[in-house]
CSV table of C-alpha atoms and ligand atoms in Angstrom, one decimal:
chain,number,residue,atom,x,y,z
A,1,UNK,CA,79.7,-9.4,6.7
A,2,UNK,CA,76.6,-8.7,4.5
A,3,UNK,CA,76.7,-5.7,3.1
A,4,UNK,CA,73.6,-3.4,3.7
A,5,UNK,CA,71.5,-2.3,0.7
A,6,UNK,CA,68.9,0.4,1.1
A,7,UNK,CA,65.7,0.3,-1.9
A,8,UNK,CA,63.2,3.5,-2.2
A,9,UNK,CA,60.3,2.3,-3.9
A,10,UNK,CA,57.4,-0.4,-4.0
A,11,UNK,CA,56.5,0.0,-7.3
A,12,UNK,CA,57.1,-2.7,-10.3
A,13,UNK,CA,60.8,-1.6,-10.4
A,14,UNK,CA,61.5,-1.4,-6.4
A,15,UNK,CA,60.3,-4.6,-6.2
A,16,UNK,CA,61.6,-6.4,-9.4
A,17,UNK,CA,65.0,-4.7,-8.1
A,18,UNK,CA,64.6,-6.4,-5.1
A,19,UNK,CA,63.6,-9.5,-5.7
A,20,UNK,CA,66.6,-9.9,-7.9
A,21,UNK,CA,69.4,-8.4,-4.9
A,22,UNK,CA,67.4,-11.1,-2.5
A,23,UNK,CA,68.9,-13.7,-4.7
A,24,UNK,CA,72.7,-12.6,-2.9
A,25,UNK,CA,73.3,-14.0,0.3
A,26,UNK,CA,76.0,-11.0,0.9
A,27,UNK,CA,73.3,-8.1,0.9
A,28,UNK,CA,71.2,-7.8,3.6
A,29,UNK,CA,68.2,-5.6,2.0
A,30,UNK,CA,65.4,-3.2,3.4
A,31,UNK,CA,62.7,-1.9,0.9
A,32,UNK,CA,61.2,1.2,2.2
A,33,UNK,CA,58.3,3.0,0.3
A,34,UNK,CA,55.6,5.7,0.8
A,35,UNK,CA,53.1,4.0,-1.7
A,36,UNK,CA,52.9,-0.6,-1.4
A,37,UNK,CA,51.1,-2.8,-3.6
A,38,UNK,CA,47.0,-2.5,-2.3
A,39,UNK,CA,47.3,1.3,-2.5
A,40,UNK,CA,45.9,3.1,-5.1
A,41,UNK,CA,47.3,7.0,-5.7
A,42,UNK,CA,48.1,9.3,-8.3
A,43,UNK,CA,51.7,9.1,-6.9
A,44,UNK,CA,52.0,5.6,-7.5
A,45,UNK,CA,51.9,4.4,-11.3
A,46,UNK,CA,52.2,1.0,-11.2
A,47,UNK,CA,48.9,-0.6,-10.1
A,48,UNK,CA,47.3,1.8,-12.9
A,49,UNK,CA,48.8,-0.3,-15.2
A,50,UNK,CA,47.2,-3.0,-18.3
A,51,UNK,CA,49.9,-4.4,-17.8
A,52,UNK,CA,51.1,-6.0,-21.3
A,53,UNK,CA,54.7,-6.4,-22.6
A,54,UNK,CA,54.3,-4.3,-26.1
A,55,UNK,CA,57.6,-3.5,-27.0
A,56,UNK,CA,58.6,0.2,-27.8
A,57,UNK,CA,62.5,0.6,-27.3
A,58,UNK,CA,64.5,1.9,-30.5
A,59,UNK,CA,66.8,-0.6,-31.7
A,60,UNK,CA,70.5,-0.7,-29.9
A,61,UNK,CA,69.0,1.6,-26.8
A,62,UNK,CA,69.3,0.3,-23.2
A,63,UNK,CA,65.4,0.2,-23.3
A,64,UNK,CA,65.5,-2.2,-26.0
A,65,UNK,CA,67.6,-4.4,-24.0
A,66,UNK,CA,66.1,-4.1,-21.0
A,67,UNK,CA,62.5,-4.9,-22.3
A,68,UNK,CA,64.4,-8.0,-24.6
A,69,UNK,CA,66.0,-9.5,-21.3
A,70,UNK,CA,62.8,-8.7,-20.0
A,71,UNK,CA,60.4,-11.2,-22.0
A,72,UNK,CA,62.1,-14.5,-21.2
A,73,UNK,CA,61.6,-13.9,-17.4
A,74,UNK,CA,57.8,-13.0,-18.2
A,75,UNK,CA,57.3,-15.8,-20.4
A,76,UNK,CA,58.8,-18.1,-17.9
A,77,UNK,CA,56.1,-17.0,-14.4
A,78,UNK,CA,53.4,-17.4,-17.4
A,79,UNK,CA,54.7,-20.9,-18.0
A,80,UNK,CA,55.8,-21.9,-14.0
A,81,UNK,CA,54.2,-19.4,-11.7
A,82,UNK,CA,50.2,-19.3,-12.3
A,83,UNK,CA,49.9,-17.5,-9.1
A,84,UNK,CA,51.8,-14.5,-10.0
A,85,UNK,CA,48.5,-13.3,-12.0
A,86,UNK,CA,50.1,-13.1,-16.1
A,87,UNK,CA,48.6,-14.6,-18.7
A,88,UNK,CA,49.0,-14.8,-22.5
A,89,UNK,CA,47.4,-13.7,-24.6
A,90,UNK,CA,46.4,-13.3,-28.8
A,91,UNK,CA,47.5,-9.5,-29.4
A,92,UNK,CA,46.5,-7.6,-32.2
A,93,UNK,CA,48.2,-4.4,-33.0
A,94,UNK,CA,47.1,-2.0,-35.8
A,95,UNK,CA,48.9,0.9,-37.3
A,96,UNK,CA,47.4,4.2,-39.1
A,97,UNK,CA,49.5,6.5,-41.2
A,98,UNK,CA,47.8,9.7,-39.7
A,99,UNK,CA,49.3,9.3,-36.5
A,100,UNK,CA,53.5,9.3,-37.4
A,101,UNK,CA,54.5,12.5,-35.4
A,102,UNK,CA,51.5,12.4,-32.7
A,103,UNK,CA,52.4,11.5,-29.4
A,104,UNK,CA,50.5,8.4,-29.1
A,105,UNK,CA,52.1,7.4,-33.1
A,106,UNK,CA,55.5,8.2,-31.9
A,107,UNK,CA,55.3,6.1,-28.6
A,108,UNK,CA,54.2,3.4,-30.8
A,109,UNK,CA,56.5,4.2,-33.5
A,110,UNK,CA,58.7,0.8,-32.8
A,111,UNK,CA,55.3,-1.2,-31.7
A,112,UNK,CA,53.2,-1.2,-35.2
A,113,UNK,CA,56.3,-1.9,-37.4
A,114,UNK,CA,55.4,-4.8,-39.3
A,115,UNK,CA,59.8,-5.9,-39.2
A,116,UNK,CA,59.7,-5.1,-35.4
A,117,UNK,CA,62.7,-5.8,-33.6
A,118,UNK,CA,60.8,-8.0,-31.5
A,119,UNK,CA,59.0,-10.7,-34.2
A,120,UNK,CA,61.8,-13.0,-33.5
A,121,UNK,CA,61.0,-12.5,-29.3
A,122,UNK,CA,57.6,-13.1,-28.7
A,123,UNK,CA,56.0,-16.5,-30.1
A,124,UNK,CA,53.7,-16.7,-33.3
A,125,UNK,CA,54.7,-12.9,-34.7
A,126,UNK,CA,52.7,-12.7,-37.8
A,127,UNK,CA,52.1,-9.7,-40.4
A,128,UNK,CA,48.3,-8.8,-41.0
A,129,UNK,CA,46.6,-9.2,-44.4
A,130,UNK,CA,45.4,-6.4,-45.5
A,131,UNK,CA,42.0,-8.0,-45.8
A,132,UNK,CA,42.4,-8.1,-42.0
A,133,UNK,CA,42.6,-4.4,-41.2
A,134,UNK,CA,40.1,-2.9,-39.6
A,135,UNK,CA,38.9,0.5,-41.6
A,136,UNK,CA,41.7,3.4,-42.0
A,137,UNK,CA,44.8,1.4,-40.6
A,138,UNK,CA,47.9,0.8,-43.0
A,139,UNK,CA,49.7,-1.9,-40.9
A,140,UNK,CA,49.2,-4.4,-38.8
A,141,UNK,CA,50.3,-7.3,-36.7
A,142,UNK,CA,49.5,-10.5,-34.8
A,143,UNK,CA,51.4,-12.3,-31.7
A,144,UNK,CA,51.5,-14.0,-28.4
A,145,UNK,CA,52.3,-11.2,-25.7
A,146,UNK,CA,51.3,-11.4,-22.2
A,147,UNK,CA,49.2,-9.4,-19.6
A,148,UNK,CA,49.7,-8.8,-16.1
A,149,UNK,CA,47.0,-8.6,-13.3
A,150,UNK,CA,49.0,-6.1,-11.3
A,151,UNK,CA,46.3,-6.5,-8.6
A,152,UNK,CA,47.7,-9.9,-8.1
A,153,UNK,CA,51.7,-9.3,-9.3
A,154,UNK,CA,52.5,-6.3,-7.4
A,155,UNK,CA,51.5,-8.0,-4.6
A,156,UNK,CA,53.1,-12.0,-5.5
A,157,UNK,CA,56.7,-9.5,-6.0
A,158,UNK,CA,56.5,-8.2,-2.3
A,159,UNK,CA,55.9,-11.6,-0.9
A,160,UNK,CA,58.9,-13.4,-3.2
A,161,UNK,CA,61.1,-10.4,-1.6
A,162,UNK,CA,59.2,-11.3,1.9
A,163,UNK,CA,60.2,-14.6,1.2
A,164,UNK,CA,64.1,-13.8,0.7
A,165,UNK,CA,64.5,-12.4,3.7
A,166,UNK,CA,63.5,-8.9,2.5
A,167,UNK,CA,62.7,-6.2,5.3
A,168,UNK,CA,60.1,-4.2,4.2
A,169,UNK,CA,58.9,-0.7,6.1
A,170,UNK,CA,56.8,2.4,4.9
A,171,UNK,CA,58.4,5.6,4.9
A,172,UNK,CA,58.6,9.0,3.4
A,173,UNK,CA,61.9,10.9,2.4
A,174,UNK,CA,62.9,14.0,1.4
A,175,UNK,CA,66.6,13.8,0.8
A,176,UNK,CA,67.5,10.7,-1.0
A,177,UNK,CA,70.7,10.6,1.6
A,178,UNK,CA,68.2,10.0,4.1
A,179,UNK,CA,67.9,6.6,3.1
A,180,UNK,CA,70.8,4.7,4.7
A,181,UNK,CA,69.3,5.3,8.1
A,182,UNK,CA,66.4,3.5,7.0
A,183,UNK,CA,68.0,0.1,6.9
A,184,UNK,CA,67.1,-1.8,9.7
A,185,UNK,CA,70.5,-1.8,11.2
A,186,UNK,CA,70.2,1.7,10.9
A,187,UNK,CA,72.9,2.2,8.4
A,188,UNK,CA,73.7,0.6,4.9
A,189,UNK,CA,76.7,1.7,2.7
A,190,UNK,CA,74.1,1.0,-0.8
A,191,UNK,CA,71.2,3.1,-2.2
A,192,UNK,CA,69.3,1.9,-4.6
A,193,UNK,CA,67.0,4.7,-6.2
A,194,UNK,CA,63.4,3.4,-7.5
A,195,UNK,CA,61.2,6.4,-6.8
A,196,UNK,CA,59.5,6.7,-10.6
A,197,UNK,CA,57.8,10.3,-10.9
A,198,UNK,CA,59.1,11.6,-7.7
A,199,UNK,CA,62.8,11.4,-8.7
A,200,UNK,CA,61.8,14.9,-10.0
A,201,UNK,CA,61.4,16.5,-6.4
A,202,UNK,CA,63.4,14.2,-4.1
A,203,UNK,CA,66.2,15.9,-2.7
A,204,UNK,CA,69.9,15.1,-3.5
A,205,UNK,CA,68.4,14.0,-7.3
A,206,UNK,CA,65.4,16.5,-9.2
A,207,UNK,CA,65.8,15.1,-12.1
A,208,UNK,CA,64.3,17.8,-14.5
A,209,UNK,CA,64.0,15.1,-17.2
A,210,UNK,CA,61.5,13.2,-15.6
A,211,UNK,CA,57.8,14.0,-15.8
A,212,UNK,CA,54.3,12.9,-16.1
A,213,UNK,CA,53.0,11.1,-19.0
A,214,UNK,CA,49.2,11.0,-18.0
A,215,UNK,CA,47.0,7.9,-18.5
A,216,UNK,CA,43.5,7.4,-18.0
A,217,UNK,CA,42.0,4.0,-18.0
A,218,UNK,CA,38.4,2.6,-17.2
A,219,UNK,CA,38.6,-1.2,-15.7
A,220,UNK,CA,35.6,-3.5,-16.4
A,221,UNK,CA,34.4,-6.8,-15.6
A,222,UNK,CA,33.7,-7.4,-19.5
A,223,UNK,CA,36.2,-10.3,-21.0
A,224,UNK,CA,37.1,-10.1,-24.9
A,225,UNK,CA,39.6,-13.1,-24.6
A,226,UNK,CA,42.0,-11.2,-26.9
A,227,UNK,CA,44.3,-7.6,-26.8
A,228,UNK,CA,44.2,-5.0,-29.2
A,229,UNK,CA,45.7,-1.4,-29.5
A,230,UNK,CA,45.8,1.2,-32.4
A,231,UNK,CA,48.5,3.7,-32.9
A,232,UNK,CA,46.4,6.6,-32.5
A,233,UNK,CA,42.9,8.1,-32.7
A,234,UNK,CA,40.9,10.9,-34.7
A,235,UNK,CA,39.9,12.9,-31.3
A,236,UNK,CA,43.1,14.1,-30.2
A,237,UNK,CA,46.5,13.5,-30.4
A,238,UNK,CA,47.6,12.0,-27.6
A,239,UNK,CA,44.5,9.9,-27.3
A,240,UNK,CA,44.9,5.9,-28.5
A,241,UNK,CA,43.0,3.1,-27.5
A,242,UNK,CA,44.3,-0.2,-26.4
A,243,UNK,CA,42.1,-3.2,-24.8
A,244,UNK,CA,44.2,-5.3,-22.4
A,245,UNK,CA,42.4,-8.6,-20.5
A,246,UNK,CA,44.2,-9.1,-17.1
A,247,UNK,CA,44.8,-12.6,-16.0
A,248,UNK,CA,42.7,-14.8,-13.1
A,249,UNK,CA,39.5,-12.6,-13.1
A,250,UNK,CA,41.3,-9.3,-13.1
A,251,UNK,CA,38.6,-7.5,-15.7
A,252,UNK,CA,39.9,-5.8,-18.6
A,253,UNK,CA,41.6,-2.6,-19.2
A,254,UNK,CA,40.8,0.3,-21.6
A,255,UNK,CA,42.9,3.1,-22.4
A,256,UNK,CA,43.6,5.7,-23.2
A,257,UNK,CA,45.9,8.6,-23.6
A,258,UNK,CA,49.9,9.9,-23.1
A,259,UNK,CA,49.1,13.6,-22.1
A,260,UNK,CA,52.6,14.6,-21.4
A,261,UNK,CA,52.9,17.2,-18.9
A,262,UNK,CA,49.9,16.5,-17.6
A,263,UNK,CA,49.3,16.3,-13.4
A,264,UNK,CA,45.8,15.6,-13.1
A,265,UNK,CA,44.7,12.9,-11.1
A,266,UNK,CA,40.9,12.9,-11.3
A,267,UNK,CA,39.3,11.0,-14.4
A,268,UNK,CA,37.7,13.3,-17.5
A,269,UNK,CA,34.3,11.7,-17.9
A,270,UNK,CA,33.9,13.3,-21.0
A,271,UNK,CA,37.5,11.3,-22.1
A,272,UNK,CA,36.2,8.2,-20.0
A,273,UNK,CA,33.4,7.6,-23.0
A,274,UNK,CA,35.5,8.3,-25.3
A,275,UNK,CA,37.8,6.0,-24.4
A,276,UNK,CA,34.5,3.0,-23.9
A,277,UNK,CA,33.3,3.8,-27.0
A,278,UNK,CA,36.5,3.3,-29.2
A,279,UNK,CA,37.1,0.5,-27.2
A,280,UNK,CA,34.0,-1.2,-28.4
A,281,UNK,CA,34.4,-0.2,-32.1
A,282,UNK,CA,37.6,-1.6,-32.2
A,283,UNK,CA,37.2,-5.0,-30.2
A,284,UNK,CA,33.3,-5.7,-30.8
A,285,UNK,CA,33.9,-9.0,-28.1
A,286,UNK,CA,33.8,-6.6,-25.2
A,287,UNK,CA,30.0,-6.1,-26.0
A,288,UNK,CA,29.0,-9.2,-27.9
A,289,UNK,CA,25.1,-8.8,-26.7
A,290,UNK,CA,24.4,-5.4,-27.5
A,291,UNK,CA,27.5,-3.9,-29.4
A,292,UNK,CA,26.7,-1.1,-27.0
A,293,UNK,CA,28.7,0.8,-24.3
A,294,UNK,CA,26.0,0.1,-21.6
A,295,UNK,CA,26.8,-3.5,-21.7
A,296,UNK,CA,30.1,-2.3,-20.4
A,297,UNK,CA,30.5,-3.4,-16.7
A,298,UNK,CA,32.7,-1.2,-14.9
A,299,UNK,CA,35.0,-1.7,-11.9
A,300,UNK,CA,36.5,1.6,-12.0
A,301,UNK,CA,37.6,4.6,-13.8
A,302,UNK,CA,41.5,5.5,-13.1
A,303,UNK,CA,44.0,7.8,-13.8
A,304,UNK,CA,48.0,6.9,-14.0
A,305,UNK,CA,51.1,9.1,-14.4
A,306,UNK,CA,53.5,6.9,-15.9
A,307,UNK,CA,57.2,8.4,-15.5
A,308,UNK,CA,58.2,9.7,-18.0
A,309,UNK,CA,62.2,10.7,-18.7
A,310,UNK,CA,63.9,12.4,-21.5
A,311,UNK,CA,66.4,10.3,-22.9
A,312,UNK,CA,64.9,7.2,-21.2
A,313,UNK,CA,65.2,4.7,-17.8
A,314,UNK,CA,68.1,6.2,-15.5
A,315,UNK,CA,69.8,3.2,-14.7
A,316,UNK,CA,73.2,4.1,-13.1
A,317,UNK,CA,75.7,4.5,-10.2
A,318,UNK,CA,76.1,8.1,-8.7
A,319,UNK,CA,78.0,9.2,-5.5
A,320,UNK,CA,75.6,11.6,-3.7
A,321,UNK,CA,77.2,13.3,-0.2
A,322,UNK,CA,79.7,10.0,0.3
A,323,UNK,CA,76.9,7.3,-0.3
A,324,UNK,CA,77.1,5.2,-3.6
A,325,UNK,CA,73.5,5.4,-5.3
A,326,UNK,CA,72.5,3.6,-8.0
A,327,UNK,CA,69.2,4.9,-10.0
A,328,UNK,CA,66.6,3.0,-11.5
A,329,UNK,CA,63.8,5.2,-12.5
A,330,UNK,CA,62.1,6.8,-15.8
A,331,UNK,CA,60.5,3.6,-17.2
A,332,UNK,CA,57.8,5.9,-18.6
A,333,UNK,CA,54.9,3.3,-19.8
A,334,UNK,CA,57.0,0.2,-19.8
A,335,UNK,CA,58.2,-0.4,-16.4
A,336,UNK,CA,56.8,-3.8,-16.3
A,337,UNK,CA,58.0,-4.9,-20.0
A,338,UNK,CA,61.3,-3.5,-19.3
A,339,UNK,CA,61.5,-4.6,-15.4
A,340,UNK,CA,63.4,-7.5,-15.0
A,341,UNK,CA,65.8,-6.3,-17.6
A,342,UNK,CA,66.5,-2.9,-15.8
A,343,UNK,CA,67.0,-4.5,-12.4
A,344,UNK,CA,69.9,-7.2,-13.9
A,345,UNK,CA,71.4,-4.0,-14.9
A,346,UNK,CA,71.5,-3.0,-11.2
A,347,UNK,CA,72.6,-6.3,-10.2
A,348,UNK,CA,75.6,-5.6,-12.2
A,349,UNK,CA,76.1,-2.4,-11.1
A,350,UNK,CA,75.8,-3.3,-7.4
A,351,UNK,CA,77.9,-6.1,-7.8
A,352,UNK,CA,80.4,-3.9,-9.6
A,353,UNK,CA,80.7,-1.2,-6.9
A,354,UNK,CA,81.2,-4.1,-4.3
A,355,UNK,CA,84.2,-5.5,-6.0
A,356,UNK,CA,85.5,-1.6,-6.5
A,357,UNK,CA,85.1,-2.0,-2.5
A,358,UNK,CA,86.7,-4.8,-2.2
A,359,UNK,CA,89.9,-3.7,-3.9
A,360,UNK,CA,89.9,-0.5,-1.7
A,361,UNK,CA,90.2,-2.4,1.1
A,362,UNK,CA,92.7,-5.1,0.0
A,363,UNK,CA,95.0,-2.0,-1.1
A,364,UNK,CA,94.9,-0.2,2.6
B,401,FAD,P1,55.9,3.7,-9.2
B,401,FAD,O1,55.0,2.5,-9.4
B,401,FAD,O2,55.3,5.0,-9.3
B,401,FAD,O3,56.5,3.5,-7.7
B,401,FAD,C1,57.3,4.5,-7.1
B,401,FAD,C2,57.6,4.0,-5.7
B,401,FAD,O4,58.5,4.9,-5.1
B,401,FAD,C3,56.3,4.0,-4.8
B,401,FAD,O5,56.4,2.9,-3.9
B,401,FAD,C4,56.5,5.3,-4.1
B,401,FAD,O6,55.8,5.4,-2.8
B,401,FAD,C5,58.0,5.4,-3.9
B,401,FAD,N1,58.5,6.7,-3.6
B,401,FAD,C6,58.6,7.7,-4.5
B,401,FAD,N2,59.1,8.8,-3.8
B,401,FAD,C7,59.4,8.4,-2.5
B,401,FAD,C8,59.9,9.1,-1.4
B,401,FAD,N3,60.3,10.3,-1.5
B,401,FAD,N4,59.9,8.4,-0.2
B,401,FAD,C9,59.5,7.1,-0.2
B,401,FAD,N5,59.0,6.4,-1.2
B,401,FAD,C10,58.9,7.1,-2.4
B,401,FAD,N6,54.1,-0.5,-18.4
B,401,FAD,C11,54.2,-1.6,-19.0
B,401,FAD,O7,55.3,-2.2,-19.0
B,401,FAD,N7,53.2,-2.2,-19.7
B,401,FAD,C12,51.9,-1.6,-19.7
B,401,FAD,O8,51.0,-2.1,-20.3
B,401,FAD,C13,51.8,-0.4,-19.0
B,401,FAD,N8,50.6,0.3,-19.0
B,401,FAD,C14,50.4,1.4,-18.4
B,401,FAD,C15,49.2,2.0,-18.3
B,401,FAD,C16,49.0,3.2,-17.6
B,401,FAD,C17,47.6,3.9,-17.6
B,401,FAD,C18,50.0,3.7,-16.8
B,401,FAD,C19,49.8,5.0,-16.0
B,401,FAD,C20,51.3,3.1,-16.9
B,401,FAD,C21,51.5,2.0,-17.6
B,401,FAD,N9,52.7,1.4,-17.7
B,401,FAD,C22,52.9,0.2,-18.4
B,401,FAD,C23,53.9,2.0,-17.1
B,401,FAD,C24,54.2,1.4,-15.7
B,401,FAD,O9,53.1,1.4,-14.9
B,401,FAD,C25,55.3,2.3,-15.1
B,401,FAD,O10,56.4,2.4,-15.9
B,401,FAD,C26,55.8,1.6,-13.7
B,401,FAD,O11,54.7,1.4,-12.9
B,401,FAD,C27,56.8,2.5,-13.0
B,401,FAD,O12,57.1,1.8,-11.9
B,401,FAD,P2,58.0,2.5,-10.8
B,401,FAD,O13,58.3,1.4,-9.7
B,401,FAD,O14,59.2,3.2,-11.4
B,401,FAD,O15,57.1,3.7,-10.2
């Protein structure tokens, strides 16, 4: 008998963690979500994203891991699957000492490191001369990374689950022990929590560690053939600026900002031409007729609340009112660099509670 897995959530990591379950021929899965990929709404972060794989884990943390395991799976669509919308591409990031202890610098604390963790992960990792730096940056480096078209991904995820036999339904819950009765059996003994953001109100979990991290991007049609981020800006803060070209005609995406705390959903226009402007200055190929911000082309102007979490991605088991539950949420801005990694971690822990399962049984 299959045993019946319940997932809340259509984002990056409800689907990643689905797509890996679909793989097991014992679990007999039903994805239910509020949000699915095509909508766009504050609520639901993970369209909103570039989406690159710039890794910022700390060294020996979970989210290091995670976004390590992570890479090889990304690499490998890039290589096989030219349909799932990722793409590599030449990334240039740049560092500037005036932004250690801002929030933007200390998000990209592990990022602009020119030893990064990571230079032995991603292909061609190569320190900048200093000859290279653009004006005011300390540090700087050069590698292969990828970026996602999440117009195209999001969507290629859900059918891959489709695909494996996947039931997939919308619905909205206020309890998460409201879930096993949305199996399509109507009962299921596995929940797998995936909710992002809204694991801070939904019932039987309020996390008061999670919260918004606010990020606003304008989309355009303009193509610079390259990506390129800074650590930090001299406007504000929590304002950086990062250029990200999406794969098969997806446009390009400029950012932006981490406003933590921060619920709004409708764009600043004042921080939207901010935002167009630094992009230009720092990647002139955006604008390579007029150097101006009127040769920008834009698609649209957005706003994102990635999820944050203090003390990182919740990925664990927890027995809420009799019904095992095991949490995946709190990816903050790298739920797609850290996706596949987080959802093997579920697999295990799934896998782990069925074989505690099993040895209840065999003892009675
Ligand atoms: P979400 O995408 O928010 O999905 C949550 C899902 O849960 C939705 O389907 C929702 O409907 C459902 N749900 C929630 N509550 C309920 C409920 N009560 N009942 C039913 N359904 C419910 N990450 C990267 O790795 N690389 C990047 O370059 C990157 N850039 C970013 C840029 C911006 C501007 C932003 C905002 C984020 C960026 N991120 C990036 C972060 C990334 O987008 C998030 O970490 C990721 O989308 C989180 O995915 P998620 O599935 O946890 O949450």
């Amino acid at each position: 008998m299959p045993t019946n897995v319940v997932i809340v959530g259509a984002g990056v990591v409800g689907l990643t963690t689905a797509l890996i379950l679909s793989n097991h021929d014992n679990l007999d899965i039903t994805l239910v979500a509020k949000h699915m990929p095509g909508d766009y709404d504050v609520e639901y972060a993970s369209p909103w994203a570039g989406a690159n794989f710039f890794p910022v884990g700390t060294p020996g943390s979970s989210l290091q891991k995670f976004e390590k395991a992570t890479w090889g799976e990304l690499d490998r669509i890039c290589r096989e699957v030219p349909e799932a919308g990722i793409h590599y591409q030449d990334t240039f990031i740049y560092g500037r000492k005036k932004d250690v202890g801002t929030a933007t610098g200390e998000w990209f604390k592990e990022l602009v490191r020119e030893d990064a963790w990571f230079k032995d992960v991603v292909p061609g990792f190569r320190v900048l001369e200093k000859s290279e730096l653009p004006e005011g940056c300390s540090t700087g480096t050069t590698f292969t990374s990828v970026c996602i078209n999440t117009a195209i991904y999001l969507p290629y995820l859900l059918g891959q689950c489709v695909k494996n036999g996947v039931t997939v339904k919308r619905g909205i819950l206020s309890h998460i022990s409201d879930a096993p009765s949305q199996h399509s059996s109507g009962n299921a003994s596995i929940t797998i929590n995936c909710t992002g953001l809204q694991a801070s109100t939904l019932g039987g979990v309020e996390d008061q560690n999670v919260y918004p991290g606010r990020g606003q991007i304008v989309l355009v049609r303009n193509e610079p053939d390259v990506m390129v981020t800074v650590s930090g800006t001299d406007d504000s803060g929590d304002e950086t600026t990062y250029v990200m070209q999406r794969a098969v005609g997806g446009g390009t995406i400029l950012g932006g900002c981490l406003q933590h705390g921060n619920w709004e959903s409708q764009p600043d226009p004042n921080l939207a031409q901010r935002i167009m402007q630094r992009s230009i200055d720092l990647c002139p190929s955006l604008v390579p007729r007029t150097g101006k911000v009127t040769e920008l082309s834009v698609v649209r102007h957005g706003v994102g609340l990635r999820p944050m979490r203090k003390g990182g991605p919740r990925v664990e088991t927890e027995r809420i009112g009799g019904n095992t539950v095991v949490h995946n949420y709190g990816h903050a801005g790298y739920g797609y660099q850290s996706s596949f990694g987080s959802a093997w971690e579920v697999e295990r822990l799934v896998l782990e509670s069925l074989k505690e399962g099993e040895e209840v049984r065999s003892k009675l």
